[in-house]
Amino acid sequence: MKKICIALSILVTFASCDIDRLPYGSMDSERIENDPEAYLASLLNGAYAQLKAWSDPMHRAGEYAGDNMMIRGASTDAFYEFISFARTPNNGRLNQFWNSGYKAIAQVSNVINMFEEGQSAAFDNELGECYYIRGMMYFYLVRAYGRPYYQNPETNLGVPIVNGTPEDVINLELPDRATVKSTYEQVISDLKKAEELLTINDGSSYASKGAAQAMLSRVYLYMSGTYQSPNTAYAQLAVDYADKVINSGDYALLSRDQFMQYNTYVPENNPETIFAVKRVASEFSGSDHYYGIGGMYANIGGQGWGEMYASAKYIDLLNETGRNDWRPEKYKMIDARAAFIEPTYSKNATTGAYLEVFRFIKEDGANVLNYVQDTVIRNGNSITCKEGQDIYTLSAIDAAQEIYSIQYKDGKTYQGVIDYFISLNRVYPQFYITKASREGEDSHLHSPVISRLGEVYLNRAEAYAKLGDYGAALTDLNEIRTRSIVNGGYSSLDASNASERIDKERQLELAYQAERSYDVFRNGGSLVRQYPGPHGQFEAIAPTDYRVVYYIPQDAINSYPGTLTQNPTN
């Protein structure tokens, strides 16, 4: 009896399934043919399960290569290459990202190839879910392993397009990588087919018409060129698909107060979430609280490593319109997005009191920036801070917000804030990130958000700007900005400031959702990380740098039945 192994990765050994022990996501072909509707849901669930393994390295590859976070020091974990841009092909996390992505592609492709559409609306909807997953996987793979679309997509290499298990697995010869352009064409074809077939919305834990349209708005935005040289045809399509999502009425932006609790809502109870990779507490074991995404960003209730923190650059962006004060008795969020940051203020073990300090960032030798937290001394109207035997007088910049400057002993003037002492990990204050934690208030439980309505508004704002419709772009930009910053909307937008303001809002809004590094490079920008941390603080990663894309995992090349071309090494 022929078996169809749905859980088949094109990058691992092809083998028939055991007759008595069918693997998860696999079914006997005769049983499927006799009662297809009974089994399609199980096969589809197997594909959704792959997304859980895929979402972890997807997040790390996308977020760690950006400028929203810093790490306390060098690490032997493979993810440190994402931060340091020390690219190598022998990276286990990249291999997991590749394998999980292609396993999901193989599973849904086999379902698509196995079943005829038109049996029922419910049946077609499940096929639509398969198309959505496949299109999404190809998109995430090509943006990680293929160069930005504006850079010669007709010749630059994307990823292999292999849609299902080949008939002849014995004499298997799979195709080499398609071009970036061809890969995007596959992405669009799949997502448009998903849009056509998806007529039932089972909530944001499942693919839906809105999810396909939201992803298409992002895909076309990635194809829309740079602000300096836009592709207006693709920019218009990004607008068109954003319109479909926004005008559907199926989703709603959270209020400001609700948004500040975004991370605590389960996907199905969040009207702003369009699609998320659903995780539940029963599968999120104790070790996941340490090794999952949130466990690196914070230690909550004694769980998590808490070794990565909000970057000084991101904190400065949050404070640009006014200081966000995290001190317990003065807690005030000027920017709602600051609610996802939690400094670890340290109390005196004996008195229970906080230590008041002046915190600033100084130059600490050539091309090195470090935090300083000097003890504050108040004497009437005079405020000083003490570092060792050195005492500095603070000069008010904004006394109401406790923003001051000092003339430091190196002859330079530094600006900082009076705050409480934040406990250190090595030499860095711990600005914990909780955006990937506390779902359902369950420590680091987190269902990674793939698409939400806030992003769709920003997609449309950018696309409008590239079309030269700055009025419409301003309306969408301020829809998001004023949600987070009361009365913080911009009064105007034009060619001189649109790219800077929209890029800034995307960074603030989509931080810790694995978007930032791709946003920088796809618009022709350089990544600059001039803030404390062990990374190259004064290195600018240009969008044409070979390190903008990841290497194809060497394990994938070694096991691939055919030629799999590696990315350039310089």
XYZ file of C-alpha atoms in Angstrom:
570
model
C 0.000 0.000 0.000
C 1.400 3.344 -1.029
C 1.912 5.810 1.807
C 1.963 9.580 1.454
C 4.306 11.114 4.002
C 2.968 14.602 4.494
C 5.559 15.530 7.090
C 8.303 15.290 4.502
C 11.131 17.787 4.426
C 12.869 18.239 1.105
C 16.108 18.627 3.024
C 16.121 15.351 4.906
C 16.164 11.733 3.851
C 13.173 10.668 1.781
C 11.709 7.487 3.178
C 8.381 5.657 3.210
C 6.255 5.777 6.337
C 6.008 2.800 8.627
C 2.717 0.981 8.010
C 1.854 0.687 11.681
C 3.163 3.982 13.009
C 2.258 6.856 10.750
C 4.155 9.997 11.803
C 2.353 13.119 12.974
C 0.984 14.897 9.928
C 0.986 11.698 7.833
C -1.928 9.618 6.613
C -2.511 6.427 4.666
C -3.466 7.495 1.135
C -6.407 5.055 0.873
C -7.889 6.341 4.128
C -7.539 9.896 2.855
C -9.148 9.135 -0.501
C -12.127 7.368 1.142
C -12.896 10.215 3.542
C -10.893 13.324 2.605
C -12.754 15.827 4.771
C -12.160 13.742 7.884
C -8.415 13.876 7.441
C -7.657 17.243 5.853
C -7.952 19.055 9.189
C -5.421 16.688 10.781
C -2.983 17.173 7.934
C -3.394 20.925 8.160
C -2.825 20.856 11.921
C 0.522 19.228 11.227
C 1.490 22.213 9.109
C 0.430 24.657 11.809
C 2.562 22.680 14.250
C 5.596 23.274 12.043
C 5.064 27.023 12.410
C 5.744 26.753 16.126
C 9.243 25.362 15.546
C 9.796 27.821 12.693
C 8.727 30.945 14.586
C 11.574 30.820 17.123
C 14.545 31.065 14.727
C 12.453 33.330 12.469
C 12.175 35.834 15.305
C 15.836 35.660 16.270
C 17.108 36.031 12.706
C 14.875 39.038 12.087
C 15.046 40.874 15.411
C 18.589 40.238 16.624
C 20.058 41.655 13.408
C 18.316 44.980 14.064
C 18.879 47.896 16.418
C 16.047 47.537 18.936
C 17.974 45.319 21.333
C 21.396 44.662 22.814
C 22.929 41.640 24.502
C 24.937 41.674 27.721
C 28.012 40.124 26.091
C 29.334 37.730 23.496
C 27.657 34.327 23.450
C 28.540 30.887 22.144
C 24.923 30.410 21.053
C 24.475 30.420 17.275
C 22.101 33.375 17.540
C 25.042 35.637 18.431
C 26.018 35.578 14.760
C 22.758 37.371 14.009
C 23.775 40.182 16.373
C 27.458 40.373 15.445
C 26.931 39.932 11.679
C 29.676 37.270 11.787
C 27.915 35.198 9.161
C 28.731 31.500 8.789
C 26.934 28.687 6.951
C 27.261 26.324 9.933
C 24.589 27.842 12.137
C 22.161 25.495 13.831
C 19.443 28.087 14.309
C 19.507 29.053 10.638
C 19.326 25.359 9.806
C 16.222 25.035 12.008
C 14.662 28.079 10.316
C 15.309 26.589 6.870
C 14.207 23.060 7.728
C 11.042 24.067 9.580
C 10.076 26.388 6.752
C 10.528 23.749 4.080
C 8.818 21.072 6.132
C 5.757 23.313 6.324
C 6.010 23.952 2.565
C 6.243 20.221 1.871
C 3.284 19.400 4.096
C 0.884 21.961 2.676
C 2.073 21.345 -0.896
C 1.281 17.673 -0.610
C -2.191 18.547 0.666
C -2.717 20.990 -2.208
C -1.574 18.404 -4.730
C -3.671 15.659 -3.175
C -7.101 17.277 -3.025
C -9.388 18.859 -5.596
C -10.992 22.160 -4.670
C -14.713 22.754 -5.016
C -15.989 20.039 -2.665
C -17.382 22.516 -0.113
C -16.729 25.978 1.261
C -15.179 24.499 4.404
C -12.973 22.172 2.377
C -11.823 24.992 0.083
C -11.131 27.173 3.095
C -8.715 24.585 4.462
C -6.977 24.409 1.092
C -6.761 28.194 1.268
C -5.029 27.885 4.623
C -2.445 25.649 2.951
C -1.800 28.224 0.236
C -1.432 30.944 2.852
C 1.111 28.956 4.864
C 3.133 28.148 1.752
C 3.150 31.732 0.505
C 4.103 33.030 3.931
C 6.939 30.509 4.287
C 8.428 31.398 0.910
C 8.231 35.098 1.755
C 9.976 34.755 5.107
C 12.631 32.523 3.565
C 13.355 34.807 0.615
C 13.666 37.928 2.736
C 16.222 36.163 4.966
C 18.236 34.351 2.286
C 17.612 36.599 -0.737
C 18.708 40.186 -1.247
C 16.259 43.122 -0.957
C 13.879 43.254 -3.897
C 15.078 46.588 -5.254
C 18.524 45.076 -5.876
C 18.344 43.218 -9.223
C 15.594 40.706 -8.407
C 15.819 39.212 -11.901
C 19.327 37.887 -11.231
C 19.794 37.723 -7.460
C 18.971 34.314 -6.024
C 15.992 33.655 -3.789
C 15.199 30.154 -2.539
C 14.342 26.821 -4.183
C 10.719 26.416 -5.208
C 9.730 22.840 -4.456
C 5.994 22.432 -4.108
C 5.407 18.956 -2.790
C 6.973 15.535 -2.784
C 8.233 14.585 -6.259
C 6.847 11.412 -7.834
C 10.281 9.827 -8.167
C 12.054 10.135 -4.820
C 14.646 7.521 -5.768
C 16.178 9.484 -8.645
C 15.516 12.813 -7.017
C 17.008 15.976 -8.533
C 15.576 19.176 -7.080
C 15.986 22.607 -8.693
C 18.536 25.180 -7.608
C 17.443 28.446 -6.066
C 14.982 30.492 -8.086
C 15.626 34.191 -8.541
C 14.291 36.680 -6.019
C 11.744 37.795 -8.619
C 10.528 34.249 -9.273
C 10.309 33.525 -5.560
C 8.182 36.626 -5.003
C 5.970 35.552 -7.906
C 5.425 32.225 -6.144
C 4.626 34.062 -2.899
C 2.060 36.280 -4.616
C 0.490 33.401 -6.520
C -0.006 31.407 -3.318
C -1.338 34.329 -1.289
C -3.778 35.358 -4.029
C -5.035 31.786 -4.256
C -5.417 31.789 -0.490
C -7.368 35.041 -0.699
C -9.718 33.431 -3.224
C -10.341 30.241 -1.237
C -10.476 31.621 2.294
C -14.104 32.488 3.032
C -14.313 31.452 6.687
C -12.636 33.348 9.514
C -11.941 31.017 12.435
C -9.981 33.653 14.324
C -6.433 34.935 14.298
C -4.864 31.584 15.151
C -5.803 30.386 11.671
C -5.199 31.690 8.177
C -7.972 33.887 6.811
C -8.725 36.116 3.852
C -7.618 39.077 5.947
C -4.336 37.335 6.812
C -3.625 36.720 3.112
C -4.457 40.321 2.244
C -2.352 41.704 5.107
C 0.605 39.617 3.970
C 0.124 40.764 0.373
C 0.194 44.383 1.532
C 3.595 43.701 3.106
C 4.924 41.695 0.168
C 4.061 44.447 -2.311
C 5.579 47.007 0.074
C 8.821 45.016 0.008
C 8.662 45.186 -3.790
C 7.894 48.920 -3.883
C 11.508 50.081 -4.101
C 13.053 52.792 -1.955
C 11.760 56.247 -1.145
C 14.362 57.661 -3.507
C 13.464 55.289 -6.345
C 9.978 53.875 -5.733
C 8.136 51.327 -7.838
C 4.745 52.986 -7.906
C 2.911 50.004 -9.404
C 3.820 47.837 -6.433
C 3.244 50.703 -3.995
C -0.304 51.020 -5.345
C -0.878 47.293 -4.869
C 0.348 47.612 -1.271
C -2.279 50.335 -0.791
C -4.976 48.238 -2.478
C -4.415 45.234 -0.226
C -4.121 47.362 2.902
C -7.470 48.918 1.923
C -9.063 45.485 1.791
C -7.964 44.678 5.335
C -8.747 48.052 6.860
C -12.118 48.403 5.143
C -13.223 44.834 5.921
C -14.331 45.757 9.425
C -12.990 42.428 10.681
C -10.217 44.016 12.752
C -9.921 47.007 15.060
C -7.067 48.922 16.627
C -6.895 48.551 20.371
C -7.344 51.632 22.516
C -4.201 53.138 24.006
C -4.737 51.488 27.398
C -5.525 48.128 25.813
C -2.544 48.387 23.488
C -0.218 48.765 26.465
C -1.381 45.257 27.457
C -1.120 43.811 23.928
C 1.288 41.060 24.940
C -1.109 39.728 27.591
C -4.014 38.965 25.241
C -4.361 35.555 23.637
C -4.663 35.947 19.837
C -8.333 35.017 19.636
C -9.240 37.741 22.151
C -7.321 40.504 20.386
C -9.261 42.303 17.625
C -6.061 43.869 16.270
C -4.258 40.572 15.649
C -4.830 39.248 12.135
C -2.660 36.137 12.335
C -0.426 34.754 15.063
C 1.352 31.445 15.606
C -0.723 30.150 18.492
C 1.067 28.779 21.544
C -0.642 27.363 24.645
C 0.600 26.920 28.193
C 0.375 23.113 28.097
C 2.985 22.923 25.324
C 5.086 25.751 26.742
C 7.065 23.766 29.279
C 9.428 25.057 31.929
C 12.455 24.966 29.652
C 10.632 27.063 27.055
C 10.297 29.825 29.600
C 14.094 29.997 29.530
C 14.871 29.125 25.944
C 11.881 30.653 24.205
C 11.852 34.134 22.723
C 10.761 35.978 25.869
C 13.215 34.125 28.096
C 16.172 35.979 26.572
C 14.507 39.368 27.000
C 13.499 39.142 30.662
C 13.482 37.103 33.844
C 9.913 36.942 35.118
C 9.081 35.126 38.334
C 12.517 33.540 38.344
C 12.140 32.194 34.806
C 14.173 33.313 31.822
C 17.806 34.250 31.200
C 17.124 37.971 30.851
C 20.307 38.632 28.873
C 18.971 40.929 26.121
C 17.646 44.407 26.704
C 16.067 47.334 24.894
C 18.799 49.254 23.116
C 19.658 52.811 24.105
C 18.655 53.804 20.568
C 15.180 52.366 21.015
C 14.791 53.948 24.462
C 15.826 57.322 23.010
C 13.145 56.950 20.321
C 10.549 56.200 22.995
C 11.651 59.307 24.905
C 11.790 61.599 21.895
C 8.439 63.294 22.615
C 8.828 63.255 26.391
C 10.437 61.154 29.065
C 8.835 57.834 29.883
C 9.260 57.380 33.614
C 9.258 53.774 34.810
C 9.851 54.565 38.508
C 7.006 52.908 40.469
C 5.691 56.020 42.219
C 6.137 58.211 39.124
C 5.099 55.719 36.465
C 4.131 57.645 33.331
C 4.244 56.405 29.768
C 4.403 59.262 27.266
C 4.679 56.686 24.470
C 2.414 53.682 25.062
C 5.045 51.404 23.524
C 7.302 52.090 26.493
C 4.954 49.875 28.518
C 6.713 46.844 26.993
C 9.995 47.894 28.657
C 10.610 47.147 32.346
C 13.859 48.350 33.984
C 15.018 46.214 36.915
C 15.229 48.870 39.617
C 17.308 47.681 42.557
C 16.388 48.300 46.192
C 18.700 48.486 49.164
C 18.549 45.058 50.836
C 18.426 46.601 54.333
C 16.307 49.736 53.951
C 14.224 48.777 50.924
C 14.975 52.169 49.419
C 15.919 52.883 45.827
C 19.257 54.531 45.050
C 18.911 57.738 43.057
C 21.421 57.992 40.221
C 22.236 60.098 37.186
C 22.356 57.736 34.220
C 24.022 58.689 30.971
C 26.071 57.161 28.188
C 29.705 58.191 27.790
C 32.480 57.517 25.350
C 34.760 54.978 26.988
C 37.810 54.944 24.749
C 37.945 54.685 20.981
C 34.665 53.502 19.427
C 33.200 52.291 22.736
C 30.071 53.588 24.449
C 29.116 52.562 27.987
C 26.418 53.340 30.520
C 27.226 55.268 33.703
C 25.008 55.369 36.795
C 26.458 57.904 39.249
C 24.995 58.466 42.713
C 22.941 61.670 42.971
C 23.535 64.087 45.851
C 20.913 66.782 46.543
C 21.798 69.861 48.550
C 19.076 72.486 48.378
C 18.748 73.597 44.770
C 22.106 72.064 43.877
C 22.186 68.599 42.390
C 25.458 66.760 41.873
C 26.484 63.230 41.083
C 29.483 61.303 42.302
C 31.646 58.852 40.379
C 34.444 57.547 42.574
C 36.149 60.694 43.887
C 34.817 62.859 41.063
C 31.797 65.086 41.661
C 29.860 66.716 38.828
C 27.240 69.444 38.936
C 24.098 68.688 36.974
C 22.805 71.396 34.646
C 19.072 71.326 33.990
C 17.863 70.748 30.447
C 14.312 69.977 31.542
C 14.074 69.950 35.339
C 10.425 68.885 35.319
C 11.369 65.672 33.497
C 14.663 65.426 35.429
C 16.752 65.594 32.284
C 20.211 67.065 32.932
C 23.666 67.392 31.447
C 27.167 67.310 32.913
C 30.571 68.484 31.803
C 32.552 65.270 32.154
C 36.214 64.887 32.942
C 36.990 63.888 29.356
C 35.936 67.387 28.317
C 32.692 66.241 26.710
C 29.150 67.184 27.700
C 26.757 64.286 28.261
C 22.981 64.304 28.690
C 21.123 61.907 30.938
C 18.280 61.478 33.425
C 17.884 61.237 37.177
C 16.466 57.796 37.827
C 16.788 54.872 40.184
C 19.723 52.512 39.941
C 18.990 49.689 37.496
C 20.652 46.391 38.362
C 23.430 45.377 36.003
C 24.168 42.258 34.025
C 27.883 42.511 33.497
C 28.110 46.278 32.938
C 24.708 46.926 31.339
C 21.486 48.143 33.017
C 18.696 45.636 32.482
C 15.942 47.244 30.430
C 13.807 44.111 30.218
C 11.552 43.606 27.200
C 8.160 42.006 27.882
C 6.506 42.272 24.475
C 7.202 38.566 23.883
C 6.057 37.456 27.357
C 3.089 37.333 29.743
C 0.426 36.082 27.335
C -2.455 35.226 29.619
C -0.114 36.373 32.418
C 1.729 33.056 32.043
C 5.386 34.065 32.389
C 7.003 33.896 28.915
C 4.080 32.348 27.066
C 3.920 34.107 23.692
C 2.144 33.550 20.387
C 4.336 35.311 17.794
C 2.330 37.928 15.910
C 2.700 37.623 12.145
C 0.258 40.339 11.052
C -1.774 42.929 12.931
C -3.828 45.931 11.913
C -1.279 48.444 13.245
C 1.257 47.184 10.720
C -1.261 47.366 7.861
C -1.851 51.081 8.526
C 1.903 51.652 8.437
C 2.207 49.604 5.242
C -0.345 51.879 3.624
C 1.293 55.041 4.983
C 4.634 54.075 3.441
C 3.062 53.048 0.153
C 1.116 56.324 -0.032
C 4.344 58.261 0.584
C 6.070 56.407 -2.247
C 3.130 57.372 -4.455
C 3.575 61.008 -3.446
C 0.216 61.156 -1.639
C 1.593 62.655 1.562
C -1.791 63.726 2.888
C -3.110 60.162 2.914
C 0.212 58.935 4.271
C 0.017 61.453 7.129
C -3.491 60.333 8.058
C -2.420 56.686 8.339
C 0.825 57.527 10.114
C -0.973 59.628 12.717
C -3.610 56.902 13.197
C -0.853 54.799 14.752
C 1.225 57.564 16.272
C -1.596 59.263 18.194
C -2.741 55.925 19.554
C 0.565 55.684 21.403
C 1.422 59.364 21.947
C -1.498 61.538 23.028
C -1.540 64.670 20.860
C 1.670 63.418 19.271
C 0.562 63.519 15.648
C 2.624 65.220 12.985
C 1.179 68.384 11.468
C 2.671 67.743 8.041
C 4.456 65.178 5.926
C 6.381 65.722 2.705
C 9.235 64.376 0.609
C 11.819 65.852 2.969
C 10.680 63.995 6.092
C 8.361 61.133 5.091
C 11.007 58.402 5.003
C 12.482 59.364 8.371
C 9.128 59.679 10.141
C 7.497 56.568 8.714
C 10.636 54.490 9.312
C 10.760 55.733 12.904
C 7.121 54.823 13.494
C 7.623 51.335 12.062
C 10.573 50.861 14.384
C 8.635 52.022 17.431
C 5.472 50.093 16.596
C 6.875 46.813 15.251
C 9.820 46.394 17.619
C 10.364 42.802 18.801
C 8.225 41.398 15.977
C 11.193 40.434 13.748
C 10.654 43.223 11.196
C 13.295 45.864 11.887
C 16.421 44.629 10.087
C 14.475 43.803 6.928
C 12.762 47.218 6.998
C 16.121 48.989 7.105
C 17.717 47.121 4.224
C 14.711 46.855 1.873
C 14.502 50.663 1.770
C 18.202 51.040 1.012
C 19.179 52.119 4.516
C 22.275 51.261 6.544
C 22.014 49.676 9.972
C 23.734 51.870 12.577
C 23.974 50.694 16.188
C 25.819 53.437 18.076
C 24.827 52.415 21.578
C 26.327 50.304 24.392
C 26.755 46.590 23.837
C 29.351 44.090 22.599
C 28.407 44.561 18.925
C 30.360 46.756 16.503
C 29.054 50.038 17.895
C 30.430 52.293 15.168
C 30.034 49.936 12.226
C 27.421 50.798 9.607
C 26.024 47.777 7.759
C 25.210 48.991 4.246
C 22.228 47.506 2.363
C 24.650 46.225 -0.274
C 26.827 44.419 2.290
C 27.005 40.667 1.654
C 26.062 40.111 5.312
C 22.590 41.598 4.796
C 21.467 38.087 3.797
C 22.139 34.873 5.650
C 24.116 31.979 4.269
C 22.214 28.945 3.079
C 22.793 26.375 5.867
C 25.652 24.077 4.937
C 23.685 21.068 6.169
C 20.986 21.934 3.648
C 23.536 22.154 0.850
C 25.168 18.874 1.854
C 21.883 16.940 1.935
C 20.213 18.622 -1.020
C 19.492 16.315 -3.970
C 20.779 18.684 -6.623
C 22.698 21.951 -6.777
C 21.966 24.463 -4.035
C 24.010 27.606 -4.650
C 25.484 29.370 -1.631
C 25.256 33.125 -1.095
C 28.431 35.150 -1.765
C 30.979 35.189 1.027
C 32.159 38.768 0.510
